[in-house]
Amino acid sequence: MNEVLAFDWGTTIVGVLDVHTEIYTAYRGAAKMIEGAKRVLSAEGTIVSFNGTACDLPRLFDLLQLCETETIKSTHDDMLIITSNIRWPPDPGTDPINGPGLDATYAYYIGDEVPTVPRGVTDECEADNWHDCYMAAALWKKWKRGELAR
């Protein structure tokens, strides 16, 4: 089975949630963030983000001092783009609409309640990062089941 990793970049953290096992890993500090970036960019399968195309992936490329035109091994599913295209299908010749942020998009499709942060998540920074990874993964799973609609 190909891996599916939901990821989120923060100024001091790269978080990775294995969607199949629900194991979250926080990579904190410069050396660990590089390790996390390598894990995401070398994944074989699918990587999942929310606004990763515009923000998170470029930051990971910067961490590894790679050019953004470098190819990644995996498919990247950016749930901001996917959910925005579902809610506001693009009109030919117009710019796509990027909808609201992750919290509002998650609430629209799934509800306001997010499960309790797992044990081992040590502080608020990791908890926020885990939430972002978790919500992107939850949206992705619902999309893959064909359950996201306007």
PDB file of C-alpha atoms in Angstrom:
ATOM      1  CA  MET A   1       0.000   0.000   0.000  1.00  0.00           C
ATOM      2  CA  ASN A   2       1.354   3.419  -0.939  1.00  0.00           C
ATOM      3  CA  GLU A   3       1.835   5.819   1.912  1.00  0.00           C
ATOM      4  CA  VAL A   4      -0.380   8.844   2.409  1.00  0.00           C
ATOM      5  CA  LEU A   5       1.155  11.632   4.464  1.00  0.00           C
ATOM      6  CA  ALA A   6      -0.648  14.771   5.563  1.00  0.00           C
ATOM      7  CA  PHE A   7       1.859  17.508   6.327  1.00  0.00           C
ATOM      8  CA  ASP A   8       2.084  21.039   7.618  1.00  0.00           C
ATOM      9  CA  TRP A   9       5.006  23.456   7.773  1.00  0.00           C
ATOM     10  CA  GLY A  10       5.385  25.975  10.593  1.00  0.00           C
ATOM     11  CA  THR A  11       8.206  28.385  11.345  1.00  0.00           C
ATOM     12  CA  THR A  12       9.752  25.959  13.855  1.00  0.00           C
ATOM     13  CA  ILE A  13       8.066  22.678  12.930  1.00  0.00           C
ATOM     14  CA  VAL A  14       7.270  20.284  10.122  1.00  0.00           C
ATOM     15  CA  GLY A  15       4.453  17.959  11.099  1.00  0.00           C
ATOM     16  CA  VAL A  16       3.657  14.703   9.330  1.00  0.00           C
ATOM     17  CA  LEU A  17       0.589  12.545   9.912  1.00  0.00           C
ATOM     18  CA  ASP A  18       0.552   9.073   8.386  1.00  0.00           C
ATOM     19  CA  VAL A  19      -3.049   8.895   7.200  1.00  0.00           C
ATOM     20  CA  HIS A  20      -3.208   5.080   7.285  1.00  0.00           C
ATOM     21  CA  THR A  21      -1.796   4.612  10.798  1.00  0.00           C
ATOM     22  CA  GLU A  22      -2.749   8.036  12.226  1.00  0.00           C
ATOM     23  CA  ILE A  23       0.774   8.312  13.669  1.00  0.00           C
ATOM     24  CA  TYR A  24       1.845  11.939  13.927  1.00  0.00           C
ATOM     25  CA  THR A  25       5.477  13.004  14.008  1.00  0.00           C
ATOM     26  CA  ALA A  26       6.592  16.529  14.901  1.00  0.00           C
ATOM     27  CA  TYR A  27       9.957  17.514  13.455  1.00  0.00           C
ATOM     28  CA  ARG A  28      11.178  20.498  15.482  1.00  0.00           C
ATOM     29  CA  GLY A  29      14.365  22.489  15.192  1.00  0.00           C
ATOM     30  CA  ALA A  30      16.429  23.039  12.061  1.00  0.00           C
ATOM     31  CA  ALA A  31      17.940  19.547  11.725  1.00  0.00           C
ATOM     32  CA  LYS A  32      14.669  17.750  12.473  1.00  0.00           C
ATOM     33  CA  MET A  33      12.708  20.036  10.135  1.00  0.00           C
ATOM     34  CA  ILE A  34      15.075  19.008   7.337  1.00  0.00           C
ATOM     35  CA  GLU A  35      14.412  15.359   8.232  1.00  0.00           C
ATOM     36  CA  GLY A  36      10.652  16.004   8.075  1.00  0.00           C
ATOM     37  CA  ALA A  37      10.960  17.817   4.744  1.00  0.00           C
ATOM     38  CA  LYS A  38      12.924  14.890   3.317  1.00  0.00           C
ATOM     39  CA  ARG A  39      10.270  12.464   4.533  1.00  0.00           C
ATOM     40  CA  VAL A  40       7.502  14.423   2.816  1.00  0.00           C
ATOM     41  CA  LEU A  41       9.335  15.100  -0.437  1.00  0.00           C
ATOM     42  CA  SER A  42      10.588  11.518  -0.775  1.00  0.00           C
ATOM     43  CA  ALA A  43       7.231   9.907   0.034  1.00  0.00           C
ATOM     44  CA  GLU A  44       6.046   7.346  -2.473  1.00  0.00           C
ATOM     45  CA  GLY A  45       2.308   7.637  -2.701  1.00  0.00           C
ATOM     46  CA  THR A  46       0.348  10.771  -1.833  1.00  0.00           C
ATOM     47  CA  ILE A  47       1.127  13.851   0.203  1.00  0.00           C
ATOM     48  CA  VAL A  48      -1.790  15.908   1.486  1.00  0.00           C
ATOM     49  CA  SER A  49      -1.845  19.533   2.582  1.00  0.00           C
ATOM     50  CA  PHE A  50      -4.071  22.553   2.891  1.00  0.00           C
ATOM     51  CA  ASN A  51      -2.547  25.432   0.922  1.00  0.00           C
ATOM     52  CA  GLY A  52       0.616  23.412   0.482  1.00  0.00           C
ATOM     53  CA  THR A  53       1.029  24.459  -3.138  1.00  0.00           C
ATOM     54  CA  ALA A  54       1.402  28.125  -2.233  1.00  0.00           C
ATOM     55  CA  CYS A  55       3.035  27.834   1.193  1.00  0.00           C
ATOM     56  CA  ASP A  56       4.122  24.514   2.699  1.00  0.00           C
ATOM     57  CA  LEU A  57       5.811  22.857  -0.295  1.00  0.00           C
ATOM     58  CA  PRO A  58       7.869  25.948  -1.212  1.00  0.00           C
ATOM     59  CA  ARG A  59       9.030  26.121   2.434  1.00  0.00           C
ATOM     60  CA  LEU A  60      10.067  22.455   2.354  1.00  0.00           C
ATOM     61  CA  PHE A  61      11.981  23.027  -0.871  1.00  0.00           C
ATOM     62  CA  ASP A  62      13.705  26.008   0.811  1.00  0.00           C
ATOM     63  CA  LEU A  63      14.632  23.873   3.828  1.00  0.00           C
ATOM     64  CA  LEU A  64      16.327  21.375   1.540  1.00  0.00           C
ATOM     65  CA  GLN A  65      17.764  24.077  -0.714  1.00  0.00           C
ATOM     66  CA  LEU A  66      16.003  22.592  -3.717  1.00  0.00           C
ATOM     67  CA  CYS A  67      14.526  24.366  -6.687  1.00  0.00           C
ATOM     68  CA  GLU A  68      10.715  24.328  -6.694  1.00  0.00           C
ATOM     69  CA  THR A  69      10.775  22.900 -10.192  1.00  0.00           C
ATOM     70  CA  GLU A  70      12.305  19.699  -8.807  1.00  0.00           C
ATOM     71  CA  THR A  71       9.908  16.836  -9.066  1.00  0.00           C
ATOM     72  CA  ILE A  72       8.552  14.975  -6.097  1.00  0.00           C
ATOM     73  CA  LYS A  73       7.911  11.236  -6.144  1.00  0.00           C
ATOM     74  CA  SER A  74       4.375  11.463  -4.830  1.00  0.00           C
ATOM     75  CA  THR A  75       1.088  12.935  -5.893  1.00  0.00           C
ATOM     76  CA  HIS A  76       0.273  16.141  -4.031  1.00  0.00           C
ATOM     77  CA  ASP A  77      -3.362  16.737  -3.126  1.00  0.00           C
ATOM     78  CA  ASP A  78      -3.835  20.313  -1.907  1.00  0.00           C
ATOM     79  CA  MET A  79      -7.173  20.348  -0.139  1.00  0.00           C
ATOM     80  CA  LEU A  80      -7.502  24.145  -0.409  1.00  0.00           C
ATOM     81  CA  ILE A  81      -7.510  23.886  -4.197  1.00  0.00           C
ATOM     82  CA  ILE A  82      -9.664  20.748  -4.247  1.00  0.00           C
ATOM     83  CA  THR A  83     -12.345  22.039  -1.863  1.00  0.00           C
ATOM     84  CA  SER A  84     -12.388  25.470  -3.516  1.00  0.00           C
ATOM     85  CA  ASN A  85     -12.918  23.889  -6.947  1.00  0.00           C
ATOM     86  CA  ILE A  86     -15.789  21.831  -5.552  1.00  0.00           C
ATOM     87  CA  ARG A  87     -17.528  24.780  -3.908  1.00  0.00           C
ATOM     88  CA  TRP A  88     -16.780  27.327  -6.627  1.00  0.00           C
ATOM     89  CA  PRO A  89     -16.125  25.519  -9.908  1.00  0.00           C
ATOM     90  CA  PRO A  90     -13.816  27.644 -12.041  1.00  0.00           C
ATOM     91  CA  ASP A  91     -15.262  29.549 -14.979  1.00  0.00           C
ATOM     92  CA  PRO A  92     -13.189  29.441 -18.155  1.00  0.00           C
ATOM     93  CA  GLY A  93     -10.993  32.502 -18.431  1.00  0.00           C
ATOM     94  CA  THR A  94     -11.293  33.499 -14.778  1.00  0.00           C
ATOM     95  CA  ASP A  95      -8.977  33.096 -11.850  1.00  0.00           C
ATOM     96  CA  PRO A  96      -9.832  30.239  -9.508  1.00  0.00           C
ATOM     97  CA  ILE A  97     -11.427  31.102  -6.186  1.00  0.00           C
ATOM     98  CA  ASN A  98      -9.503  30.047  -3.108  1.00  0.00           C
ATOM     99  CA  GLY A  99     -12.035  29.657  -0.348  1.00  0.00           C
ATOM    100  CA  PRO A 100     -11.757  30.145   3.379  1.00  0.00           C
ATOM    101  CA  GLY A 101      -9.008  28.824   5.613  1.00  0.00           C
ATOM    102  CA  LEU A 102      -8.609  25.321   6.954  1.00  0.00           C
ATOM    103  CA  ASP A 103     -10.733  25.697  10.101  1.00  0.00           C
ATOM    104  CA  ALA A 104     -13.715  27.112   8.184  1.00  0.00           C
ATOM    105  CA  THR A 105     -13.384  24.555   5.385  1.00  0.00           C
ATOM    106  CA  TYR A 106     -13.179  21.692   7.865  1.00  0.00           C
ATOM    107  CA  ALA A 107     -16.244  23.033   9.717  1.00  0.00           C
ATOM    108  CA  TYR A 108     -18.179  23.364   6.440  1.00  0.00           C
ATOM    109  CA  TYR A 109     -17.535  19.777   5.343  1.00  0.00           C
ATOM    110  CA  ILE A 110     -17.051  17.895   8.605  1.00  0.00           C
ATOM    111  CA  GLY A 111     -18.160  19.992  11.575  1.00  0.00           C
ATOM    112  CA  ASP A 112     -16.555  22.050  14.291  1.00  0.00           C
ATOM    113  CA  GLU A 113     -15.426  19.247  16.553  1.00  0.00           C
ATOM    114  CA  VAL A 114     -11.836  18.047  16.175  1.00  0.00           C
ATOM    115  CA  PRO A 115     -10.738  14.981  18.144  1.00  0.00           C
ATOM    116  CA  THR A 116      -8.544  15.323  21.177  1.00  0.00           C
ATOM    117  CA  VAL A 117      -4.862  15.771  20.501  1.00  0.00           C
ATOM    118  CA  PRO A 118      -3.089  12.415  20.840  1.00  0.00           C
ATOM    119  CA  ARG A 119      -0.811  11.617  23.757  1.00  0.00           C
ATOM    120  CA  GLY A 120       2.777  12.447  23.022  1.00  0.00           C
ATOM    121  CA  VAL A 121       1.978  15.810  21.454  1.00  0.00           C
ATOM    122  CA  THR A 122       3.913  17.945  23.871  1.00  0.00           C
ATOM    123  CA  ASP A 123       2.823  21.578  23.563  1.00  0.00           C
ATOM    124  CA  GLU A 124       0.585  24.125  21.860  1.00  0.00           C
ATOM    125  CA  CYS A 125       2.800  24.427  18.773  1.00  0.00           C
ATOM    126  CA  GLU A 126       2.660  20.686  18.152  1.00  0.00           C
ATOM    127  CA  ALA A 127      -1.063  20.579  18.957  1.00  0.00           C
ATOM    128  CA  ASP A 128      -1.801  23.307  16.394  1.00  0.00           C
ATOM    129  CA  ASN A 129       0.348  21.546  13.816  1.00  0.00           C
ATOM    130  CA  TRP A 130      -1.310  18.179  14.523  1.00  0.00           C
ATOM    131  CA  HIS A 131      -4.752  19.793  14.133  1.00  0.00           C
ATOM    132  CA  ASP A 132      -3.790  21.156  10.708  1.00  0.00           C
ATOM    133  CA  CYS A 133      -2.439  17.782   9.581  1.00  0.00           C
ATOM    134  CA  TYR A 134      -5.496  16.003  10.988  1.00  0.00           C
ATOM    135  CA  MET A 135      -8.014  18.347   9.344  1.00  0.00           C
ATOM    136  CA  ALA A 136      -6.291  18.159   5.945  1.00  0.00           C
ATOM    137  CA  ALA A 137      -6.264  14.351   6.224  1.00  0.00           C
ATOM    138  CA  ALA A 138      -9.949  14.233   7.231  1.00  0.00           C
ATOM    139  CA  LEU A 139     -10.914  16.377   4.235  1.00  0.00           C
ATOM    140  CA  TRP A 140      -8.790  14.195   1.951  1.00  0.00           C
ATOM    141  CA  LYS A 141     -10.400  10.972   3.201  1.00  0.00           C
ATOM    142  CA  LYS A 142     -13.882  12.402   2.709  1.00  0.00           C
ATOM    143  CA  TRP A 143     -12.934  13.590  -0.799  1.00  0.00           C
ATOM    144  CA  LYS A 144     -11.511  10.175  -1.717  1.00  0.00           C
ATOM    145  CA  ARG A 145     -14.809   8.578  -0.628  1.00  0.00           C
ATOM    146  CA  GLY A 146     -16.647  10.989  -2.951  1.00  0.00           C
ATOM    147  CA  GLU A 147     -18.391  12.719  -0.058  1.00  0.00           C
ATOM    148  CA  LEU A 148     -17.382  16.357  -0.632  1.00  0.00           C
ATOM    149  CA  ALA A 149     -20.117  18.391  -2.282  1.00  0.00           C
ATOM    150  CA  ARG A 150     -20.992  22.047  -2.646  1.00  0.00           C
TER     151      ARG A 150
END
